[in-house]
PDB file of C-alpha atoms in Angstrom:
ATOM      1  CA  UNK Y1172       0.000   0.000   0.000  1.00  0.00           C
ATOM      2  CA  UNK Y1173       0.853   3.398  -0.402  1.00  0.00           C
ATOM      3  CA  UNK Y1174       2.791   4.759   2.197  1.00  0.00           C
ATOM      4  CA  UNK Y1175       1.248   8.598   1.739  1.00  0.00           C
ATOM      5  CA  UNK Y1176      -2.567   8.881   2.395  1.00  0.00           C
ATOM      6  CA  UNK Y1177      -4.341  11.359  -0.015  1.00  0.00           C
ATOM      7  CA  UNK Y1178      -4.721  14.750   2.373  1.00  0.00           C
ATOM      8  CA  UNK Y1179      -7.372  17.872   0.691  1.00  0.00           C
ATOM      9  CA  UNK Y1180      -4.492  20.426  -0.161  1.00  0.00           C
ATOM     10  CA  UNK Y1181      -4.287  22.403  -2.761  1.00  0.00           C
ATOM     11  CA  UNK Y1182      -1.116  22.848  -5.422  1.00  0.00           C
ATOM     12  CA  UNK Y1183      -0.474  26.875  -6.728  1.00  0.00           C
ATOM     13  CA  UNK Y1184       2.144  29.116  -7.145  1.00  0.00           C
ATOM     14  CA  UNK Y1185       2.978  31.186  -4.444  1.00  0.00           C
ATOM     15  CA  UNK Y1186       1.317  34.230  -4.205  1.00  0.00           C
ATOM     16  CA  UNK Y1187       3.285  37.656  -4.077  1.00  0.00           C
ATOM     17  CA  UNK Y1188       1.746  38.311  -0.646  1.00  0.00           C
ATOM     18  CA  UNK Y1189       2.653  35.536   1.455  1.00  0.00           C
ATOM     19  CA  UNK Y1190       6.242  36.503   1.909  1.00  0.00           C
ATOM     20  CA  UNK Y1191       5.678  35.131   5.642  1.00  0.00           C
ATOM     21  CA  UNK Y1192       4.428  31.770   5.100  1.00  0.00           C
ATOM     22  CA  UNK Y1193       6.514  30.759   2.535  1.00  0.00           C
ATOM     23  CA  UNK Y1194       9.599  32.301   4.858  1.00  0.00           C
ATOM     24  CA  UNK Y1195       8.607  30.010   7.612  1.00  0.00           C
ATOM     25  CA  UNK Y1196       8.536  26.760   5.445  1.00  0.00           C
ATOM     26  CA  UNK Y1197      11.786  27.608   3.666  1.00  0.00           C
ATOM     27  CA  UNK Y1198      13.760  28.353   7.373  1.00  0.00           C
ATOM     28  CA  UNK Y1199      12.279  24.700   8.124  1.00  0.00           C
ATOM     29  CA  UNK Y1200      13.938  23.632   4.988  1.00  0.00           C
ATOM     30  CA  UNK Y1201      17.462  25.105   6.088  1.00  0.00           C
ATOM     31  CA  UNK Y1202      16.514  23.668   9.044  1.00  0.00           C
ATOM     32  CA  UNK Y1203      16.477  20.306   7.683  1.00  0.00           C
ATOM     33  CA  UNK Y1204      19.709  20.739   6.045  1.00  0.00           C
ATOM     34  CA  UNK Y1205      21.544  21.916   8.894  1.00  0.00           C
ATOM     35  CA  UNK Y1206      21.742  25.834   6.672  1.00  0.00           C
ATOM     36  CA  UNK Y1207      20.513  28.460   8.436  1.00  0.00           C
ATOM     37  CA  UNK Y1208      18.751  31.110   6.249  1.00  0.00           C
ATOM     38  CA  UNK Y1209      19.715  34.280   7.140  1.00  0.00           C
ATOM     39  CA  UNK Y1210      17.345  36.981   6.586  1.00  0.00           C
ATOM     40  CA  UNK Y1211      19.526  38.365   3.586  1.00  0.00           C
ATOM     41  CA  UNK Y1212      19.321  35.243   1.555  1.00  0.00           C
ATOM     42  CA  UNK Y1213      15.733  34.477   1.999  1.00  0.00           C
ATOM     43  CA  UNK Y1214      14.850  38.558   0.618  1.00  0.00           C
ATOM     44  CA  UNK Y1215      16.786  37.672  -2.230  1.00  0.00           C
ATOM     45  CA  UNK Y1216      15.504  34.111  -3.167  1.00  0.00           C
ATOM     46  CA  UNK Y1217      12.029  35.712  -2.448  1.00  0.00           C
ATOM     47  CA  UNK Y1218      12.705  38.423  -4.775  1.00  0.00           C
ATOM     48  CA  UNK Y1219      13.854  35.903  -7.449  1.00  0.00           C
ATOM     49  CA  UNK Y1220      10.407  34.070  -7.305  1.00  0.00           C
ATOM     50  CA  UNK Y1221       8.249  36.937  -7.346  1.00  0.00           C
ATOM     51  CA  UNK Y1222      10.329  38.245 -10.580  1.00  0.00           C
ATOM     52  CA  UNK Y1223       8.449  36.865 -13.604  1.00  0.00           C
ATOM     53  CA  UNK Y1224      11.938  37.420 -15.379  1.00  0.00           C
ATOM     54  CA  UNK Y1225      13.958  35.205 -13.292  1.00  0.00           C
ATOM     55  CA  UNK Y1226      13.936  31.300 -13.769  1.00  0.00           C
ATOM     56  CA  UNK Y1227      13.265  30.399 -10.176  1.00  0.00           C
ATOM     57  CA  UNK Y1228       9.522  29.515  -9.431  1.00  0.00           C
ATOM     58  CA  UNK Y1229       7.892  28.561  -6.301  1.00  0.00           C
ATOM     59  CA  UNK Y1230       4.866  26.083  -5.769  1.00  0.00           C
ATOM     60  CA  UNK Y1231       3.261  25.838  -2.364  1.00  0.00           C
ATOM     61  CA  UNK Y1232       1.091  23.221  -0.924  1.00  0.00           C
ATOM     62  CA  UNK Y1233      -1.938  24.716   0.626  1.00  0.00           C
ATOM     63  CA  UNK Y1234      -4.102  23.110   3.884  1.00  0.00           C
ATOM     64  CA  UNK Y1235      -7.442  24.894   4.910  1.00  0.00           C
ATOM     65  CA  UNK Y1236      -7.172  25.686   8.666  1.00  0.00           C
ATOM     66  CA  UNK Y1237      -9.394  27.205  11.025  1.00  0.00           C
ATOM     67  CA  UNK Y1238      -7.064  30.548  10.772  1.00  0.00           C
ATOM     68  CA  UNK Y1239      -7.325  29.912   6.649  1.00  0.00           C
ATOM     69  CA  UNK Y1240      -4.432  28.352   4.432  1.00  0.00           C
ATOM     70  CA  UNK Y1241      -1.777  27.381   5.705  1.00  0.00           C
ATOM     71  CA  UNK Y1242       1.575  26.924   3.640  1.00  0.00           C
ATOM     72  CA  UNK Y1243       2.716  23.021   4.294  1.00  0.00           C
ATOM     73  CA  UNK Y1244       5.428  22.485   1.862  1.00  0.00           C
ATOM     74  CA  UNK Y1245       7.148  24.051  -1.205  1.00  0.00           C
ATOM     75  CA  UNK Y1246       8.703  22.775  -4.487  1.00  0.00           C
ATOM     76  CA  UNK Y1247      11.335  25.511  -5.830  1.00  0.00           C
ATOM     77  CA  UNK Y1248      12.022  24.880  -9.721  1.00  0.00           C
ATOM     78  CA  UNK Y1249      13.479  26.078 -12.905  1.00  0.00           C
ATOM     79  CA  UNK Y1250      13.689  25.589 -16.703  1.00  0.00           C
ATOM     80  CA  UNK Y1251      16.831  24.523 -18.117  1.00  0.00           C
ATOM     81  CA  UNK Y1252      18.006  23.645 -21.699  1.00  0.00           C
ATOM     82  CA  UNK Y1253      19.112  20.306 -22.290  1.00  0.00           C
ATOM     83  CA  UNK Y1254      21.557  20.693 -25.486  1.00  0.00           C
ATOM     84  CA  UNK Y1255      22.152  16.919 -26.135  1.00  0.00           C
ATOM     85  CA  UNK Y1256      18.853  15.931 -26.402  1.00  0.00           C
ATOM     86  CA  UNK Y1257      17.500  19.476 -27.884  1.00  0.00           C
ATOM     87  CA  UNK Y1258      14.553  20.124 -25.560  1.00  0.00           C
ATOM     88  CA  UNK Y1259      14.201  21.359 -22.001  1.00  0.00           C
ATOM     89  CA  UNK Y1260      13.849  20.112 -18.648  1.00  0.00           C
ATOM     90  CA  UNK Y1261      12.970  21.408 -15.192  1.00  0.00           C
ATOM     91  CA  UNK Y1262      15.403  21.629 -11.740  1.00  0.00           C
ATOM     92  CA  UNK Y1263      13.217  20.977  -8.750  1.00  0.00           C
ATOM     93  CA  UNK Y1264      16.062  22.533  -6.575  1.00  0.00           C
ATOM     94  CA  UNK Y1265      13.601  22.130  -3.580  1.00  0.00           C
ATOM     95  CA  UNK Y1266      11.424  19.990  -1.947  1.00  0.00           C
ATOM     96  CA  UNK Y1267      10.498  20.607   1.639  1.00  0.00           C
ATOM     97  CA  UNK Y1268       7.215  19.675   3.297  1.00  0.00           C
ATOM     98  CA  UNK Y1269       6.847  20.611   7.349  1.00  0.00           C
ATOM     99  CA  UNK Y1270       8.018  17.681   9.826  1.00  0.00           C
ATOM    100  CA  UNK Y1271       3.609  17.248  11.156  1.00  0.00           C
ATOM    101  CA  UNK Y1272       2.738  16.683   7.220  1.00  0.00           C
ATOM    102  CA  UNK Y1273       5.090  14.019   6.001  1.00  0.00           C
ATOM    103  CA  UNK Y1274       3.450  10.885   5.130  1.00  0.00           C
ATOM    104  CA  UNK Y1275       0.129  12.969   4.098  1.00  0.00           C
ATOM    105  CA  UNK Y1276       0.603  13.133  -0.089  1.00  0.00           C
ATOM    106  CA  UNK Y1277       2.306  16.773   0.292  1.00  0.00           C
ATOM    107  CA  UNK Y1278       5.337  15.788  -0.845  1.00  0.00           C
ATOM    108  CA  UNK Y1279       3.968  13.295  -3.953  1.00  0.00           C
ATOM    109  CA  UNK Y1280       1.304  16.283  -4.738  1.00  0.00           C
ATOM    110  CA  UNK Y1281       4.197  19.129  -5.063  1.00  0.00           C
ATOM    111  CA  UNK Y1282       6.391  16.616  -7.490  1.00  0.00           C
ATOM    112  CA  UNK Y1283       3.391  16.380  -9.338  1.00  0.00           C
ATOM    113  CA  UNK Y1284       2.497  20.056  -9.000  1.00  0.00           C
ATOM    114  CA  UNK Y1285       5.441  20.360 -10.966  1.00  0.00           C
ATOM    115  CA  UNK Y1286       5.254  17.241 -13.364  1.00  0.00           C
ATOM    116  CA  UNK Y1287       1.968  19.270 -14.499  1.00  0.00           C
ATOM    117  CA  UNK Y1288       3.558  22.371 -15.094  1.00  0.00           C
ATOM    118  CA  UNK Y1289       6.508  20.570 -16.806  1.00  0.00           C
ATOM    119  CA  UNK Y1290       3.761  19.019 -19.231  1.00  0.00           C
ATOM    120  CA  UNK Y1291       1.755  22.195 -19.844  1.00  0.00           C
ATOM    121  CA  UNK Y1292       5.154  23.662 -20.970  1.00  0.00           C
ATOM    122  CA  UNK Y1293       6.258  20.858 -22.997  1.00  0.00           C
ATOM    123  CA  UNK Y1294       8.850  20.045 -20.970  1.00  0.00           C
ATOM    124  CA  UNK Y1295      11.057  17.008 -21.482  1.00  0.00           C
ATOM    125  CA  UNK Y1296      12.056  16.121 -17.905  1.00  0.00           C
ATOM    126  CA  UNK Y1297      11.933  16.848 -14.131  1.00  0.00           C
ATOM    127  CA  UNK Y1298      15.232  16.243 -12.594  1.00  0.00           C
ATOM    128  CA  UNK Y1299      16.714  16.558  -9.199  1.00  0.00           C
ATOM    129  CA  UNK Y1300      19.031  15.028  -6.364  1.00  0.00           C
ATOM    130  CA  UNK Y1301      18.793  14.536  -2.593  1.00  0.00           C
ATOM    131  CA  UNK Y1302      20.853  13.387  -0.549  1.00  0.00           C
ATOM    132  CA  UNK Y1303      22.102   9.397  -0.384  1.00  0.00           C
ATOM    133  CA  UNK Y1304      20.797   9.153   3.713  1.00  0.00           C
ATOM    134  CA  UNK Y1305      17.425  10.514   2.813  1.00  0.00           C
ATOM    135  CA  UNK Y1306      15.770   7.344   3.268  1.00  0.00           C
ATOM    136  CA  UNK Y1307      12.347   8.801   3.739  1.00  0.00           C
ATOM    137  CA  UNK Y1308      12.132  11.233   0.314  1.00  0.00           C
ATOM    138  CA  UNK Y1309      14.101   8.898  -1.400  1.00  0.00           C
ATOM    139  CA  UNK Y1310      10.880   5.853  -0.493  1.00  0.00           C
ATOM    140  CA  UNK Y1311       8.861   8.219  -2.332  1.00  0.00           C
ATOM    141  CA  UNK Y1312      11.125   9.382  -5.134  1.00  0.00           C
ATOM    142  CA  UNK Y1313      11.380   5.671  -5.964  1.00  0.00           C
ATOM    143  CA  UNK Y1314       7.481   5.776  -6.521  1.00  0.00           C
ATOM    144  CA  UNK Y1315       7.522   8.817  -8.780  1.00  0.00           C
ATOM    145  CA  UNK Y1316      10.542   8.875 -10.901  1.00  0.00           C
ATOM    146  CA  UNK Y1317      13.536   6.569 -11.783  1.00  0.00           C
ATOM    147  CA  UNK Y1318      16.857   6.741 -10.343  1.00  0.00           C
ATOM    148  CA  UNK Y1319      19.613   7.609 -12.702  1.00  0.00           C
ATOM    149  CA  UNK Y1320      23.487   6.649 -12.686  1.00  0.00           C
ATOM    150  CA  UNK Y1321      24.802   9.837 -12.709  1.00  0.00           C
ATOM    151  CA  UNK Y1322      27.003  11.375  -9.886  1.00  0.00           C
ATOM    152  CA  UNK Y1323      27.012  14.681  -8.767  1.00  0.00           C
ATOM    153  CA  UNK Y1324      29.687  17.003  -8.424  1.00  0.00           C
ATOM    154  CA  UNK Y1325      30.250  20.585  -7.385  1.00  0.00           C
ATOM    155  CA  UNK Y1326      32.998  22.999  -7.185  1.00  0.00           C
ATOM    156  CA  UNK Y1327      32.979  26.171  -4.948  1.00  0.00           C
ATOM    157  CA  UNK Y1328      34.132  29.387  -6.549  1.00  0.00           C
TER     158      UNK Y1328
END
């Protein structure tokens, strides 16, 4: 059986007004990775999303609450061009639902909150990476996608 139950939330970009909300998920994503987001960074990554110019994009995932929506998770993601194969692709750089709402469908519903947007663009693929220890996203990552054999580096500059 499936190991996320189907929760009523709702998929949508993230509106230009809820700085707040979207500030308090993405500090429980540094959170998560041991990276503290400073005030600084988290003005600027905000200002890239609400730019329609710049690549990054945000999706939320929405829960009704007594006090009205609440923000339970977030998908960051961008376009990129994939020159050997001549199309495009999307980068989910991030995936981060709150710590209460795992196991719920948040996480599944935001990969394919972005699978749809990939396919209303024409988009080729939806790639990303996590790390080799995430056992939990990677249970559900297995369910959605395929693994690949490529190995990621990275050099600081």
């Amino acid at each position: 059986m499936n190991q996320e139950a189907t929760m009523p939330i709702e998929v949508r970009p993230v509106g230009t007004g809820e700085f707040f909300p979207w500030h308090a998920a993405y500090t429980g994503y540094g959170e998560f990775y041991e990276t503290p987001l400073h005030d600084e960074k988290a003005v600027l990554v905000w200002s890239w999303i609400i730019d329609p110019s710049h690549e990054l994009e945000c999706l939320v995932a929405v829960e009704q609450g007594d006090d009205g929506d609440e923000i339970v998770g977030l998908a960051h993601f961008r376009e990129f061009a994939r020159p050997l194969e001549g199309n495009r692709g999307i980068y989910l750089d991030d995936l981060f639902v709150l710590p209460e709402k795992r196991t719920g469908g948040v996480g599944r519903a935001l990969i394919e909150g972005v699978y749809a947007v990939g396919r209303e663009r024409g988009i080729a693929a939806v790639t990303w990476i996590t790390a080799e220890d995430n056992t939990s996203a990677r249970a559900l990552y297995d369910q959605v996608a395929e693994k690949t054999t490529w190995v990621t580096y990275e050099k600081a500059l």
